[in-house]
Amino acid sequence: MINVSIIGTGNIAYHFSNVFLKHHNINLIEVCGRRKNIPSYFSSRVNYCDDVSKISKSDIYMICVSDDQIEIISNKIKASSKSLILHCSGSTDMKALSNYCNYGVLYPLQTFSVEKNINFKKIPIIIEGNSKDSLNKIENLASKLSENVLKASSKQRLAIHVSAVFANNFTNYMRVVADEILKSNDIDPEILNPLTFETSDKLKYLNSKEAQTGPALRKDINTLKKHLNLLKGSSYHKIYETISNEIKKINYEL
Amino acid sequence: MINVSIIGTGNIAYHFSNVFLKHHNINLIEVCGRRKNIPSYFSSRVNYCDDVSKISKSDIYMICVSDDQIEIISNKIKASSKSLILHCSGSTDMKALSNYCNYGVLYPLQTFSVEKNINFKKIPIIIEGNSKDSLNKIENLASKLSENVLKASSKQRLAIHVSAVFANNFTNYMRVVADEILKSNDIDPEILNPLTFETSDKLKYLNSKEAQTGPALRKDINTLKKHLNLLKGSSYHKIYETISNEIKKINYEL
């Protein structure tokens, strides 16, 4: 049985608490946050503490706070020399935790919202440890959560995080723009759902370069002009132009 | 029974030919293209003609050629005054076909590749007709293909097409960039598949603004700096900066 505590009460802390509560070989000791009370979306079975300097003893402390708070918060934990301190950030160097004897990273490559349940088993988990012993312990924990565990350096993890920003945050933003264009033309954005689904489903059969279509790839100048004309005066004009210019380059590279 | 002919041998022509062949109340008369022989990915049950001026008589001619060829090709069809001439382009005004008595648009809002089968029933089809009678005929055909038929003006259709470029072409390009970043760091791009799936699945539960996450939305300046630093010198730097600056604005609007 592994004893684990979570520091933080945001989206990732919430999803970790749920997967830990469900697992027979993991014992969720405590969730710790700055707020006086734990947010209501957490399970009532969770013990809560509002002062990180008073956190209960645990085998593993998972720091699930914003990147710029990781180093500050971690240094308040009074952990024994046997404990393992982990953060779960994509872009923070493991060394942010180097005040401790045993430390590392357990970064789940997924987008988390409290409102949406997730099957942890399929989420790739990227791990890194300060020693062979730490890495073994992290791998042991990660493999209880997911079937897809990958060791990577802090630099590789940063590259994975940037790529995830493109693949998730930026793709989602493209849909935000699409929805706004439709709404301003009195069309229900839900009309795009089959297209959005197909766009991601296609990647099971084709790689992203093969799946690329559209007027920029075809260098269809007339259509590009019509689209830019429709977007004139909005901030979407620049985005359309920037991305289309990049897509035009794809053909040459293939 | 409706007699339909297709002009064109690309992705959309191919998918239309398949759905017409399967339908009991639609008779696919002919596919017509510039090549001497029909591409091998078409069914062997399809009649083929390589000269559009000699195309057989049909109730409906579906023009599935590139946007800049629609007007040129359509004027070569020797159609009777009772025939209906349609194009299936998102960004071409219906009037490109105004040389004919009966004309209109049947635009399927989807991304098509020959390599990937598609369930036509779920694809939104946007229609427009030059008269009530034409529109009725187009609606009749469209509703045989899909459960989701929408009437829209040429201007609205152009807005739908621009939004589809953002929702499909640009989101897919974001994945192209992500894959390139991963490959140059010795990581298999398949690691992103669960994230890409979740990004589109989320939109069943949340709207795109609610689903937005990431360092730009959080205004996490340190992470943005680390990411831009990693992308320095590549053309992805400008895309990252442009889109992140736009995402930063979302909070104020909500």
Short mmCIF file of C-alpha atoms in Angstrom, two decimals, chain B residues 40 60 66 108 118 151 163 178 184 201 205 208 212 226:
data_model
loop_
_atom_site.label_atom_id
_atom_site.label_comp_id
_atom_site.label_asym_id
_atom_site.label_seq_id
_atom_site.Cartn_x
_atom_site.Cartn_y
_atom_site.Cartn_z
CA SER B 40 -8.85 2.91 -59.26
CA ILE B 60 -29.01 16.31 -61.37
CA SER B 66 -11.89 22.79 -57.55
CA PRO B 108 -21.32 18.70 -47.19
CA ILE B 118 -17.35 8.27 -43.64
CA LYS B 151 -30.68 26.04 -45.70
CA SER B 163 -15.24 28.37 -39.62
CA ALA B 178 3.06 19.23 -32.43
CA SER B 184 12.76 16.45 -33.37
CA ASP B 201 -14.64 14.69 -26.99
CA TYR B 205 -19.90 18.36 -22.61
CA SER B 208 -15.16 25.66 -26.72
CA GLN B 212 -10.08 26.25 -23.12
CA LYS B 226 10.04 28.67 -21.71
#
